[in-house]
């Protein structure tokens, strides 16, 4: 145990332990739900404070989509086809180095609290999982890749850790399924656990998202409160630790169902909620699959249904922000705030009424899904309150963290550190980032343009001029005046697939026609 005398001797000698890291992640949170990113109506004071103290990145694009692939890129620094989690519920191979295993090897006390989503299906104790008449699994399952020469295919297999077990170098582990449900039993709420799917994203929501809904679980027993409690507990255990700590706090919200606990569901008045500027989009000249009824609600939902969805989303984000405030207060109370690298981001976004859509599985490439918040505060790096508009990718986060912590590794990574950008350097800035979206499309973004290569069932590709059409309303891919740009960006996507070792790069060229 480190003593006060030890602290004084360390200060006298000029020695100090390495920086800690606190990585805060939400699930399915778009830029439009954060005050620091321009929403003047929402209250997110603790995230906003972090932006004032650190650097706000304005062009962070996830490297893969949705949850599991994106999180795999964050944790490994590799493209999805190289870490293997190319769709949800696939196991991240145990031999792939991650933030947890690398920092554990560097002497850090490592902890993960909340959603993991890289250990197979996270709901581990639902009665049955049925794929077909021959496969009935009690308990846990995961998706296992079936080799195919031209495309990814998967089958459900028994097993996997879900969100429940320490893995990939994180020694301290508190998940949002089994451990949360055990905690609820200890709070005298065993009837919820034994009779309902309470845990993860499910909180006994009172209605569907087409009308007003809130969680049936009160705020003090909600999973996000549990996650914050566990993060606070871990931080308090580090008060006198000799080693630095690495803590990942991964909230389940504001992911659907959009049902925050009371009173957060009505924190924002319905009449004060604006619809997005790009709300009214008839999707002319765009892929027909964007009109899927599960996500495209224009002509189905009334304006107030969209407004209620948005206000509940905002309330969910404000509730999570309050939990972040509790964690940050504890970091200060144990005297480690000024010696901790803090990151905030989300694994992807939600349409939140943009283009007349809700949810995430819109099979599209719009910014609302792929362009995520990213704020970094590193002691001694970057002027407080500055912004960075250089393109950055999800695969860049782990290399950047290791760079800033001065931790070396020989683990292969596809991303690279954007640490120099914190202090204004531009030499290492990317000129393009690419996101692989569960094999439905590849989204390529440059400082001005976005190109979406849609795969074979719907080969209407997309090109948007982000400078003149930030709402992505007009598809220019078939405009003769912009054909050269579309062709060039398509070729760069195909080259990227080959250069990064995508196993089906050889099939993409056929799928890419016409440009």
CSV table of C-alpha atoms in Angstrom, one decimal:
chain,number,residue,atom,x,y,z
A,1,UNK,CA,0.0,0.0,0.0
A,2,UNK,CA,1.4,3.4,-1.0
A,3,UNK,CA,1.8,5.8,2.0
A,4,UNK,CA,1.8,9.6,2.2
A,5,UNK,CA,5.5,9.4,2.8
A,6,UNK,CA,5.9,7.4,-0.4
A,7,UNK,CA,4.0,10.2,-2.2
A,8,UNK,CA,6.3,12.8,-0.8
A,9,UNK,CA,9.4,10.9,-1.7
A,10,UNK,CA,8.1,10.4,-5.3
A,11,UNK,CA,7.4,14.1,-5.6
A,12,UNK,CA,10.8,15.0,-4.2
A,13,UNK,CA,12.6,12.7,-6.7
A,14,UNK,CA,10.4,13.9,-9.6
A,15,UNK,CA,9.0,10.4,-10.2
A,16,UNK,CA,5.3,9.9,-10.9
A,17,UNK,CA,3.3,7.0,-12.1
A,18,UNK,CA,2.0,6.9,-15.6
A,19,UNK,CA,-1.3,8.5,-16.6
A,20,UNK,CA,-4.4,6.6,-15.8
A,21,UNK,CA,-7.1,6.2,-18.5
A,22,UNK,CA,-10.9,6.6,-18.1
A,23,UNK,CA,-12.7,5.6,-21.4
A,24,UNK,CA,-16.4,6.5,-21.3
A,25,UNK,CA,-18.5,5.0,-24.1
A,26,UNK,CA,-22.2,5.2,-24.9
A,27,UNK,CA,-24.2,3.1,-27.3
A,28,UNK,CA,-26.0,4.6,-30.3
A,29,UNK,CA,-25.5,8.3,-29.5
A,30,UNK,CA,-25.4,10.8,-32.4
A,31,UNK,CA,-23.7,14.2,-32.3
A,32,UNK,CA,-27.1,16.0,-32.2
A,33,UNK,CA,-27.6,14.9,-28.6
A,34,UNK,CA,-24.7,16.8,-27.1
A,35,UNK,CA,-24.5,20.4,-26.1
A,36,UNK,CA,-20.8,20.7,-26.9
A,37,UNK,CA,-21.6,19.7,-30.5
A,38,UNK,CA,-24.1,22.5,-31.0
A,39,UNK,CA,-27.4,21.4,-29.4
A,40,UNK,CA,-28.4,24.5,-27.4
A,41,UNK,CA,-31.5,22.9,-26.0
A,42,UNK,CA,-30.2,19.7,-24.4
A,43,UNK,CA,-28.4,19.5,-21.1
A,44,UNK,CA,-25.2,17.5,-21.1
A,45,UNK,CA,-23.1,19.6,-18.7
A,46,UNK,CA,-20.5,16.9,-17.8
A,47,UNK,CA,-19.7,16.0,-21.4
A,48,UNK,CA,-19.6,19.7,-22.2
A,49,UNK,CA,-17.2,20.2,-19.4
A,50,UNK,CA,-14.9,17.6,-20.8
A,51,UNK,CA,-15.0,19.4,-24.2
A,52,UNK,CA,-14.0,22.6,-22.5
A,53,UNK,CA,-11.1,20.9,-20.8
A,54,UNK,CA,-9.9,18.9,-23.7
A,55,UNK,CA,-10.1,18.6,-27.5
A,56,UNK,CA,-13.4,18.0,-29.3
A,57,UNK,CA,-12.9,16.0,-32.5
A,58,UNK,CA,-15.4,17.0,-35.2
A,59,UNK,CA,-14.7,14.3,-37.9
A,60,UNK,CA,-14.5,11.0,-36.0
A,61,UNK,CA,-15.9,8.2,-38.2
A,62,UNK,CA,-16.4,4.7,-36.9
A,63,UNK,CA,-14.5,2.1,-38.7
A,64,UNK,CA,-17.2,-0.5,-38.7
A,65,UNK,CA,-20.9,-0.8,-38.0
A,66,UNK,CA,-22.9,-1.6,-35.9
A,67,UNK,CA,-22.1,-2.2,-32.2
A,68,UNK,CA,-19.8,-5.2,-32.1
A,69,UNK,CA,-17.7,-4.5,-35.2
A,70,UNK,CA,-17.2,-0.9,-34.1
A,71,UNK,CA,-16.3,-1.8,-30.6
A,72,UNK,CA,-13.8,-4.4,-31.9
A,73,UNK,CA,-12.1,-1.7,-33.9
A,74,UNK,CA,-11.9,0.6,-30.9
A,75,UNK,CA,-10.5,-2.1,-28.7
A,76,UNK,CA,-7.9,-3.6,-31.1
A,77,UNK,CA,-7.0,-0.8,-33.6
A,78,UNK,CA,-7.8,-3.2,-36.4
A,79,UNK,CA,-10.3,-3.2,-39.2
A,80,UNK,CA,-13.3,-5.4,-38.6
A,81,UNK,CA,-12.2,-8.0,-41.2
A,82,UNK,CA,-8.9,-8.3,-39.4
A,83,UNK,CA,-10.2,-8.6,-35.9
A,84,UNK,CA,-13.0,-10.9,-37.1
A,85,UNK,CA,-16.1,-9.3,-35.5
A,86,UNK,CA,-17.8,-8.3,-38.7
A,87,UNK,CA,-21.3,-8.5,-37.4
A,88,UNK,CA,-22.9,-8.5,-33.9
A,89,UNK,CA,-22.6,-11.5,-31.6
A,90,UNK,CA,-19.4,-12.8,-33.0
A,91,UNK,CA,-16.6,-13.7,-30.5
A,92,UNK,CA,-13.5,-11.5,-30.5
A,93,UNK,CA,-10.7,-14.1,-30.8
A,94,UNK,CA,-8.9,-14.4,-27.4
A,95,UNK,CA,-5.4,-14.1,-28.9
A,96,UNK,CA,-6.0,-10.6,-30.4
A,97,UNK,CA,-4.4,-7.9,-28.3
A,98,UNK,CA,-6.7,-5.3,-26.9
A,99,UNK,CA,-6.6,-2.2,-24.8
A,100,UNK,CA,-7.1,-4.4,-21.8
A,101,UNK,CA,-4.4,-6.9,-22.5
A,102,UNK,CA,-1.8,-4.4,-23.7
A,103,UNK,CA,-2.3,-2.1,-20.7
A,104,UNK,CA,-2.4,-5.1,-18.3
A,105,UNK,CA,1.0,-6.1,-19.7
A,106,UNK,CA,2.2,-2.6,-19.1
A,107,UNK,CA,1.4,-2.8,-15.4
A,108,UNK,CA,-2.1,-1.2,-15.3
A,109,UNK,CA,-4.9,-2.2,-13.1
A,110,UNK,CA,-7.5,-2.9,-15.8
A,111,UNK,CA,-11.3,-2.8,-15.4
A,112,UNK,CA,-14.3,-3.0,-17.7
A,113,UNK,CA,-17.8,-2.0,-16.5
A,114,UNK,CA,-21.0,-2.3,-18.6
A,115,UNK,CA,-21.6,-3.4,-22.2
A,116,UNK,CA,-18.9,-5.5,-23.9
A,117,UNK,CA,-20.7,-7.0,-26.9
A,118,UNK,CA,-17.6,-8.8,-28.1
A,119,UNK,CA,-18.3,-12.1,-26.3
A,120,UNK,CA,-21.3,-13.5,-28.3
A,121,UNK,CA,-25.0,-12.9,-27.5
A,122,UNK,CA,-25.0,-10.7,-24.4
A,123,UNK,CA,-28.4,-12.0,-23.0
A,124,UNK,CA,-27.0,-15.2,-21.5
A,125,UNK,CA,-30.0,-16.6,-19.6
A,126,UNK,CA,-33.0,-16.2,-21.9
A,127,UNK,CA,-34.8,-19.5,-22.0
A,128,UNK,CA,-34.1,-20.6,-25.6
A,129,UNK,CA,-32.4,-19.4,-28.7
A,130,UNK,CA,-33.8,-21.1,-31.8
A,131,UNK,CA,-32.2,-20.8,-35.2
A,132,UNK,CA,-34.1,-23.7,-36.8
A,133,UNK,CA,-35.7,-27.0,-35.7
A,134,UNK,CA,-32.3,-28.7,-35.2
A,135,UNK,CA,-30.7,-25.9,-33.1
A,136,UNK,CA,-32.2,-25.0,-29.7
A,137,UNK,CA,-29.8,-23.5,-27.2
A,138,UNK,CA,-30.5,-23.0,-23.5
A,139,UNK,CA,-28.4,-20.1,-22.3
A,140,UNK,CA,-25.5,-18.5,-24.2
A,141,UNK,CA,-24.7,-18.6,-27.9
A,142,UNK,CA,-22.5,-16.8,-30.4
A,143,UNK,CA,-22.1,-16.6,-34.2
A,144,UNK,CA,-19.4,-18.7,-35.8
A,145,UNK,CA,-18.1,-17.9,-39.2
A,146,UNK,CA,-18.7,-20.5,-41.9
A,147,UNK,CA,-16.1,-20.5,-44.7
A,148,UNK,CA,-17.5,-19.3,-48.0
A,149,UNK,CA,-15.4,-18.2,-51.0
A,150,UNK,CA,-17.4,-15.1,-51.9
A,151,UNK,CA,-19.1,-13.7,-48.7
A,152,UNK,CA,-19.5,-13.9,-45.0
A,153,UNK,CA,-21.8,-16.6,-43.6
A,154,UNK,CA,-22.5,-17.5,-40.0
A,155,UNK,CA,-24.1,-20.1,-37.9
A,156,UNK,CA,-25.2,-19.9,-34.3
A,157,UNK,CA,-23.1,-22.0,-31.9
A,158,UNK,CA,-23.5,-22.7,-28.2
A,159,UNK,CA,-21.2,-20.9,-25.8
A,160,UNK,CA,-19.5,-17.6,-25.4
A,161,UNK,CA,-19.0,-15.2,-22.5
A,162,UNK,CA,-21.6,-12.6,-23.4
A,163,UNK,CA,-21.1,-9.5,-21.1
A,164,UNK,CA,-20.5,-11.6,-18.0
A,165,UNK,CA,-16.9,-12.7,-17.6
A,166,UNK,CA,-13.5,-11.1,-17.4
A,167,UNK,CA,-11.8,-11.3,-20.8
A,168,UNK,CA,-9.1,-9.8,-23.0
A,169,UNK,CA,-6.9,-8.5,-20.1
A,170,UNK,CA,-9.6,-6.7,-18.1
A,171,UNK,CA,-9.2,-8.2,-14.6
A,172,UNK,CA,-11.9,-6.3,-12.8
A,173,UNK,CA,-15.2,-6.9,-14.6
A,174,UNK,CA,-18.8,-5.9,-14.0
A,175,UNK,CA,-21.3,-6.6,-16.8
A,176,UNK,CA,-24.8,-5.4,-17.4
A,177,UNK,CA,-26.5,-8.8,-17.7
A,178,UNK,CA,-25.8,-11.5,-15.1
A,179,UNK,CA,-24.1,-9.3,-12.5
A,180,UNK,CA,-26.7,-6.5,-12.9
A,181,UNK,CA,-29.5,-9.1,-12.5
A,182,UNK,CA,-27.7,-10.5,-9.4
A,183,UNK,CA,-27.6,-6.9,-8.0
A,184,UNK,CA,-31.3,-6.5,-8.6
A,185,UNK,CA,-32.0,-9.7,-6.7
A,186,UNK,CA,-30.0,-8.2,-3.8
A,187,UNK,CA,-32.1,-5.1,-4.0
A,188,UNK,CA,-35.2,-7.2,-3.5
A,189,UNK,CA,-36.3,-7.2,-7.2
A,190,UNK,CA,-36.0,-10.8,-8.0
A,191,UNK,CA,-39.4,-10.9,-9.6
A,192,UNK,CA,-38.1,-8.7,-12.4
A,193,UNK,CA,-35.2,-11.0,-13.0
A,194,UNK,CA,-37.1,-14.2,-12.8
A,195,UNK,CA,-40.1,-13.3,-14.9
A,196,UNK,CA,-38.8,-10.7,-17.4
A,197,UNK,CA,-35.9,-10.0,-19.7
A,198,UNK,CA,-34.5,-7.2,-17.5
A,199,UNK,CA,-30.9,-6.4,-18.2
A,200,UNK,CA,-28.8,-5.0,-21.0
A,201,UNK,CA,-31.1,-2.7,-23.0
A,202,UNK,CA,-34.3,-4.0,-21.7
A,203,UNK,CA,-35.8,-2.1,-18.7
A,204,UNK,CA,-39.5,-3.1,-18.6
A,205,UNK,CA,-40.2,-0.3,-21.1
A,206,UNK,CA,-43.9,0.8,-20.8
A,207,UNK,CA,-44.6,1.1,-24.5
A,208,UNK,CA,-43.2,0.8,-28.0
A,209,UNK,CA,-41.3,3.7,-29.6
A,210,UNK,CA,-44.2,4.8,-31.7
A,211,UNK,CA,-45.8,6.4,-28.6
A,212,UNK,CA,-44.5,7.8,-25.3
A,213,UNK,CA,-42.4,5.2,-23.3
A,214,UNK,CA,-40.3,5.2,-20.2
A,215,UNK,CA,-38.5,2.5,-18.3
A,216,UNK,CA,-40.5,0.5,-15.8
A,217,UNK,CA,-37.3,0.3,-13.7
A,218,UNK,CA,-36.8,3.4,-11.5
A,219,UNK,CA,-33.7,5.5,-11.9
A,220,UNK,CA,-32.0,4.2,-8.8
A,221,UNK,CA,-32.2,0.6,-10.0
A,222,UNK,CA,-31.6,1.3,-13.8
A,223,UNK,CA,-28.7,-0.4,-15.4
A,224,UNK,CA,-27.0,2.9,-16.2
A,225,UNK,CA,-27.1,3.7,-12.5
A,226,UNK,CA,-25.7,0.3,-11.7
A,227,UNK,CA,-22.8,0.9,-14.2
A,228,UNK,CA,-22.0,4.2,-12.6
A,229,UNK,CA,-22.1,2.7,-9.2
A,230,UNK,CA,-19.7,0.0,-10.2
A,231,UNK,CA,-17.3,2.5,-11.9
A,232,UNK,CA,-17.4,4.7,-8.7
A,233,UNK,CA,-16.6,1.6,-6.6
A,234,UNK,CA,-13.6,0.7,-8.8
A,235,UNK,CA,-12.2,4.2,-8.8
A,236,UNK,CA,-12.5,4.3,-5.0
A,237,UNK,CA,-10.5,1.1,-4.8
A,238,UNK,CA,-7.7,2.9,-6.7
A,239,UNK,CA,-7.3,5.7,-4.2
A,240,UNK,CA,-4.0,4.5,-2.9
A,241,UNK,CA,-2.9,2.1,-5.7
A,242,UNK,CA,0.7,2.2,-6.7
A,243,UNK,CA,-0.2,1.2,-10.3
A,244,UNK,CA,-2.1,3.3,-12.8
A,245,UNK,CA,-5.5,2.2,-13.8
A,246,UNK,CA,-7.3,1.7,-17.1
A,247,UNK,CA,-11.1,1.8,-16.7
A,248,UNK,CA,-13.6,1.4,-19.6
A,249,UNK,CA,-17.2,2.5,-18.7
A,250,UNK,CA,-19.6,1.3,-21.3
A,251,UNK,CA,-23.2,2.5,-21.0
A,252,UNK,CA,-26.1,0.6,-22.7
A,253,UNK,CA,-28.0,3.8,-23.6
A,254,UNK,CA,-29.4,5.7,-25.4
A,255,UNK,CA,-29.7,2.6,-27.6
A,256,UNK,CA,-33.3,1.5,-28.4
A,257,UNK,CA,-35.8,1.0,-26.9
A,258,UNK,CA,-35.8,4.7,-26.2
A,259,UNK,CA,-37.3,4.5,-22.7
A,260,UNK,CA,-35.3,6.4,-20.1
A,261,UNK,CA,-36.4,6.2,-16.5
A,262,UNK,CA,-38.7,8.8,-15.1
A,263,UNK,CA,-38.5,11.8,-14.9
A,264,UNK,CA,-35.9,11.9,-17.7
A,265,UNK,CA,-38.5,10.9,-20.3
A,266,UNK,CA,-40.4,14.2,-19.9
A,267,UNK,CA,-37.4,16.4,-19.1
A,268,UNK,CA,-37.8,18.2,-22.4
A,269,UNK,CA,-41.2,19.6,-23.5
A,270,UNK,CA,-42.7,18.2,-26.6
A,271,UNK,CA,-43.5,21.5,-28.2
A,272,UNK,CA,-39.9,22.7,-27.8
A,273,UNK,CA,-38.4,19.9,-29.9
A,274,UNK,CA,-37.4,20.8,-33.4
A,275,UNK,CA,-37.3,18.3,-36.2
A,276,UNK,CA,-33.9,17.9,-38.1
A,277,UNK,CA,-33.4,20.1,-41.1
A,278,UNK,CA,-33.1,17.0,-43.3
A,279,UNK,CA,-36.2,15.3,-41.8
A,280,UNK,CA,-38.3,15.6,-44.9
A,281,UNK,CA,-36.5,13.3,-47.5
A,282,UNK,CA,-38.4,11.3,-50.0
A,283,UNK,CA,-35.2,9.4,-50.8
A,284,UNK,CA,-35.4,10.1,-54.5
A,285,UNK,CA,-32.4,8.7,-56.3
A,286,UNK,CA,-31.3,6.7,-53.3
A,287,UNK,CA,-31.3,2.9,-52.5
A,288,UNK,CA,-34.8,1.5,-52.2
A,289,UNK,CA,-33.8,-0.4,-49.0
A,290,UNK,CA,-33.7,2.9,-47.1
A,291,UNK,CA,-37.5,2.8,-47.2
A,292,UNK,CA,-37.7,-0.3,-45.0
A,293,UNK,CA,-40.7,0.2,-42.7
A,294,UNK,CA,-38.7,-0.7,-39.6
A,295,UNK,CA,-36.8,2.6,-39.9
A,296,UNK,CA,-38.4,4.9,-42.5
A,297,UNK,CA,-41.4,6.4,-40.7
A,298,UNK,CA,-42.2,9.4,-43.0
A,299,UNK,CA,-45.8,9.1,-44.0
A,300,UNK,CA,-46.4,6.7,-41.1
A,301,UNK,CA,-45.5,8.7,-38.0
A,302,UNK,CA,-47.0,12.1,-37.2
A,303,UNK,CA,-44.6,15.0,-36.5
A,304,UNK,CA,-45.3,14.7,-32.7
A,305,UNK,CA,-44.4,11.1,-32.7
A,306,UNK,CA,-41.0,12.0,-34.1
A,307,UNK,CA,-40.7,14.9,-31.6
A,308,UNK,CA,-41.5,12.5,-28.7
A,309,UNK,CA,-38.9,10.0,-29.9
A,310,UNK,CA,-36.4,12.9,-30.0
A,311,UNK,CA,-37.2,14.2,-26.5
A,312,UNK,CA,-37.0,10.8,-25.0
A,313,UNK,CA,-33.6,10.4,-26.7
A,314,UNK,CA,-32.5,13.7,-25.3
A,315,UNK,CA,-33.7,12.7,-21.8
A,316,UNK,CA,-31.9,9.4,-22.0
A,317,UNK,CA,-28.6,11.2,-22.9
A,318,UNK,CA,-29.1,13.7,-20.1
A,319,UNK,CA,-29.6,10.9,-17.6
A,320,UNK,CA,-26.4,9.2,-18.8
A,321,UNK,CA,-24.6,12.5,-18.6
A,322,UNK,CA,-25.6,12.8,-14.9
A,323,UNK,CA,-24.0,9.3,-14.3
A,324,UNK,CA,-20.9,10.5,-16.0
A,325,UNK,CA,-20.9,13.4,-13.6
A,326,UNK,CA,-20.9,11.0,-10.6
A,327,UNK,CA,-17.9,9.1,-12.1
A,328,UNK,CA,-16.0,12.3,-12.7
A,329,UNK,CA,-16.7,13.6,-9.2
A,330,UNK,CA,-15.2,10.3,-7.8
A,331,UNK,CA,-12.2,10.7,-10.0
A,332,UNK,CA,-11.6,14.1,-8.4
A,333,UNK,CA,-12.3,12.9,-4.9
A,334,UNK,CA,-9.6,10.2,-5.1
A,335,UNK,CA,-7.1,12.9,-6.3
A,336,UNK,CA,-6.6,11.3,-9.8
A,337,UNK,CA,-8.5,13.7,-12.1
A,338,UNK,CA,-5.4,15.7,-13.1
A,339,UNK,CA,-3.4,12.5,-13.8
A,340,UNK,CA,-6.0,10.8,-16.0
A,341,UNK,CA,-6.5,10.7,-19.7
A,342,UNK,CA,-10.3,10.8,-20.3
A,343,UNK,CA,-12.0,9.8,-23.5
A,344,UNK,CA,-15.7,10.0,-24.5
A,345,UNK,CA,-17.2,8.5,-27.6
A,346,UNK,CA,-20.1,6.3,-28.9
A,347,UNK,CA,-19.9,3.1,-31.0
A,348,UNK,CA,-22.3,4.6,-33.6
A,349,UNK,CA,-25.4,6.9,-33.8
A,350,UNK,CA,-29.1,6.8,-34.4
A,351,UNK,CA,-31.1,8.5,-37.2
A,352,UNK,CA,-33.3,10.3,-34.6
A,353,UNK,CA,-35.8,11.5,-37.3
A,354,UNK,CA,-33.1,12.5,-39.9
A,355,UNK,CA,-34.2,11.6,-43.4
A,356,UNK,CA,-37.6,10.5,-41.9
A,357,UNK,CA,-35.9,7.5,-40.1
A,358,UNK,CA,-35.4,6.2,-36.6
A,359,UNK,CA,-33.0,3.6,-35.1
A,360,UNK,CA,-29.8,2.4,-36.7
A,361,UNK,CA,-30.3,-0.4,-39.2
A,362,UNK,CA,-31.3,1.8,-42.1
A,363,UNK,CA,-28.8,0.2,-44.5
A,364,UNK,CA,-27.5,3.7,-45.3
A,365,UNK,CA,-24.3,5.7,-44.9
A,366,UNK,CA,-25.6,8.9,-43.4
A,367,UNK,CA,-23.6,10.9,-40.9
A,368,UNK,CA,-26.2,10.4,-38.1
A,369,UNK,CA,-25.0,6.8,-37.9
A,370,UNK,CA,-21.3,6.9,-38.7
A,371,UNK,CA,-20.1,10.3,-37.5
A,372,UNK,CA,-19.8,10.0,-33.8
A,373,UNK,CA,-18.8,12.3,-30.9
A,374,UNK,CA,-15.2,12.0,-29.7
A,375,UNK,CA,-13.7,14.1,-26.9
A,376,UNK,CA,-10.2,13.6,-25.5
A,377,UNK,CA,-8.7,15.3,-22.5
A,378,UNK,CA,-5.0,14.5,-21.9
A,379,UNK,CA,-3.0,16.3,-19.3
A,380,UNK,CA,-0.2,18.2,-21.0
A,381,UNK,CA,-1.6,17.7,-24.5
A,382,UNK,CA,-3.9,20.0,-26.5
A,383,UNK,CA,-5.1,23.4,-25.6
A,384,UNK,CA,-8.3,23.2,-23.5
A,385,UNK,CA,-11.5,23.9,-25.4
A,386,UNK,CA,-10.0,23.5,-28.8
A,387,UNK,CA,-11.5,21.6,-31.7
A,388,UNK,CA,-10.0,19.3,-34.4
A,389,UNK,CA,-11.7,19.0,-37.8
A,390,UNK,CA,-9.3,16.5,-39.2
A,391,UNK,CA,-10.6,13.1,-40.3
A,392,UNK,CA,-10.1,10.4,-37.7
A,393,UNK,CA,-11.2,6.8,-37.6
A,394,UNK,CA,-12.3,4.3,-34.9
A,395,UNK,CA,-9.2,2.2,-35.6
A,396,UNK,CA,-7.0,5.2,-34.6
A,397,UNK,CA,-8.2,5.4,-31.0
A,398,UNK,CA,-6.2,2.6,-29.5
A,399,UNK,CA,-2.9,3.6,-31.2
A,400,UNK,CA,-3.5,7.2,-30.0
A,401,UNK,CA,-4.2,6.1,-26.4
A,402,UNK,CA,-1.0,4.0,-26.4
A,403,UNK,CA,1.0,6.9,-27.9
A,404,UNK,CA,-0.3,9.4,-25.3
A,405,UNK,CA,0.3,6.9,-22.4
A,406,UNK,CA,3.8,6.1,-23.8
A,407,UNK,CA,3.0,2.4,-23.9
A,408,UNK,CA,4.7,0.4,-26.7
A,409,UNK,CA,3.4,-2.7,-28.3
A,410,UNK,CA,4.2,-5.0,-31.2
A,411,UNK,CA,0.5,-5.8,-31.8
A,412,UNK,CA,-0.4,-5.3,-35.4
A,413,UNK,CA,-2.8,-2.4,-36.0
A,414,UNK,CA,-4.5,-0.8,-39.0
A,415,UNK,CA,-5.0,2.6,-37.3
A,416,UNK,CA,-2.4,5.1,-36.4
A,417,UNK,CA,-2.0,7.7,-33.6
A,418,UNK,CA,-3.6,11.1,-34.2
A,419,UNK,CA,-1.8,12.4,-31.0
A,420,UNK,CA,0.0,15.1,-33.1
A,421,UNK,CA,-3.4,16.6,-34.0
A,422,UNK,CA,-3.9,17.5,-30.4
A,423,UNK,CA,-1.3,20.2,-30.8
A,424,UNK,CA,-2.3,21.4,-34.3
A,425,UNK,CA,0.0,19.2,-36.4
A,426,UNK,CA,-1.5,18.3,-39.8
A,427,UNK,CA,1.2,16.1,-41.3
A,428,UNK,CA,-0.4,12.9,-40.2
A,429,UNK,CA,-4.0,13.9,-41.0
A,430,UNK,CA,-6.0,11.4,-43.0
A,431,UNK,CA,-7.4,12.3,-46.4
A,432,UNK,CA,-10.0,9.6,-46.3
A,433,UNK,CA,-11.6,7.3,-43.8
A,434,UNK,CA,-13.7,4.2,-44.6
A,435,UNK,CA,-16.3,2.4,-42.6
A,436,UNK,CA,-17.4,-1.2,-43.4
A,437,UNK,CA,-21.1,-1.5,-42.6
A,438,UNK,CA,-21.9,-5.2,-42.0
A,439,UNK,CA,-21.2,-6.0,-45.6
A,440,UNK,CA,-24.2,-3.9,-46.7
A,441,UNK,CA,-22.0,-1.0,-47.8
A,442,UNK,CA,-18.7,0.7,-47.5
A,443,UNK,CA,-18.8,4.4,-46.5
A,444,UNK,CA,-15.8,6.5,-47.7
A,445,UNK,CA,-15.4,10.1,-46.3
A,446,UNK,CA,-13.0,12.8,-47.4
A,447,UNK,CA,-12.9,16.4,-46.1
A,448,UNK,CA,-15.5,17.3,-48.7
A,449,UNK,CA,-17.1,14.2,-50.1
A,450,UNK,CA,-18.9,11.1,-49.0
A,451,UNK,CA,-19.2,8.0,-51.2
A,452,UNK,CA,-21.3,5.0,-50.3
A,453,UNK,CA,-20.6,1.8,-52.2
A,454,UNK,CA,-23.8,-0.2,-51.7
A,455,UNK,CA,-23.5,-4.0,-52.0
A,456,UNK,CA,-25.1,-6.2,-54.5
A,457,UNK,CA,-28.8,-6.5,-53.6
A,458,UNK,CA,-29.2,-2.7,-54.2
A,459,UNK,CA,-26.5,-1.3,-56.4
A,460,UNK,CA,-27.6,2.4,-56.3
A,461,UNK,CA,-24.4,4.0,-55.0
A,462,UNK,CA,-24.3,7.4,-53.4
A,463,UNK,CA,-22.2,10.5,-53.5
A,464,UNK,CA,-22.7,13.6,-51.3
A,465,UNK,CA,-21.1,17.0,-51.3
A,466,UNK,CA,-20.7,17.5,-47.6
A,467,UNK,CA,-19.6,21.1,-48.0
A,468,UNK,CA,-22.7,22.2,-49.9
A,469,UNK,CA,-25.1,19.5,-48.8
A,470,UNK,CA,-24.3,18.6,-45.2
A,471,UNK,CA,-27.7,17.1,-44.7
A,472,UNK,CA,-26.9,14.5,-47.5
A,473,UNK,CA,-30.2,15.1,-49.4
A,474,UNK,CA,-29.0,15.0,-53.0
A,475,UNK,CA,-27.3,11.9,-54.4
A,476,UNK,CA,-24.8,13.0,-57.0
A,477,UNK,CA,-23.4,9.5,-57.9
A,478,UNK,CA,-25.2,9.4,-61.2
A,479,UNK,CA,-24.7,13.1,-62.1
A,480,UNK,CA,-22.3,13.3,-65.1
A,481,UNK,CA,-20.7,16.4,-63.6
A,482,UNK,CA,-19.5,14.4,-60.6
A,483,UNK,CA,-18.8,11.0,-62.3
A,484,UNK,CA,-15.0,11.4,-62.0
A,485,UNK,CA,-15.3,12.0,-58.2
A,486,UNK,CA,-17.6,9.0,-57.8
A,487,UNK,CA,-15.3,6.7,-59.9
A,488,UNK,CA,-12.2,7.9,-58.0
A,489,UNK,CA,-13.7,7.3,-54.6
A,490,UNK,CA,-15.0,3.9,-55.6
A,491,UNK,CA,-11.6,2.9,-56.8
A,492,UNK,CA,-10.1,4.0,-53.5
A,493,UNK,CA,-12.5,1.9,-51.6
A,494,UNK,CA,-11.6,-1.2,-53.6
A,495,UNK,CA,-7.9,-0.5,-53.2
A,496,UNK,CA,-8.4,-0.1,-49.4
A,497,UNK,CA,-10.1,-3.5,-49.3
A,498,UNK,CA,-7.2,-5.1,-51.1
A,499,UNK,CA,-4.5,-3.2,-49.1
A,500,UNK,CA,-6.0,-4.1,-45.7
A,501,UNK,CA,-6.5,-7.7,-46.5
A,502,UNK,CA,-10.3,-8.0,-46.8
A,503,UNK,CA,-11.0,-11.7,-47.5
A,504,UNK,CA,-13.6,-10.8,-50.2
A,505,UNK,CA,-11.9,-7.9,-51.9
A,506,UNK,CA,-11.9,-10.0,-55.1
A,507,UNK,CA,-15.7,-10.0,-55.1
A,508,UNK,CA,-16.2,-6.3,-54.5
A,509,UNK,CA,-15.3,-5.1,-58.0
A,510,UNK,CA,-18.3,-7.0,-59.5
A,511,UNK,CA,-20.6,-5.6,-56.8
A,512,UNK,CA,-19.3,-2.1,-57.4
A,513,UNK,CA,-20.7,-1.7,-60.9
A,514,UNK,CA,-22.1,0.6,-62.0
A,515,UNK,CA,-20.3,3.5,-60.2
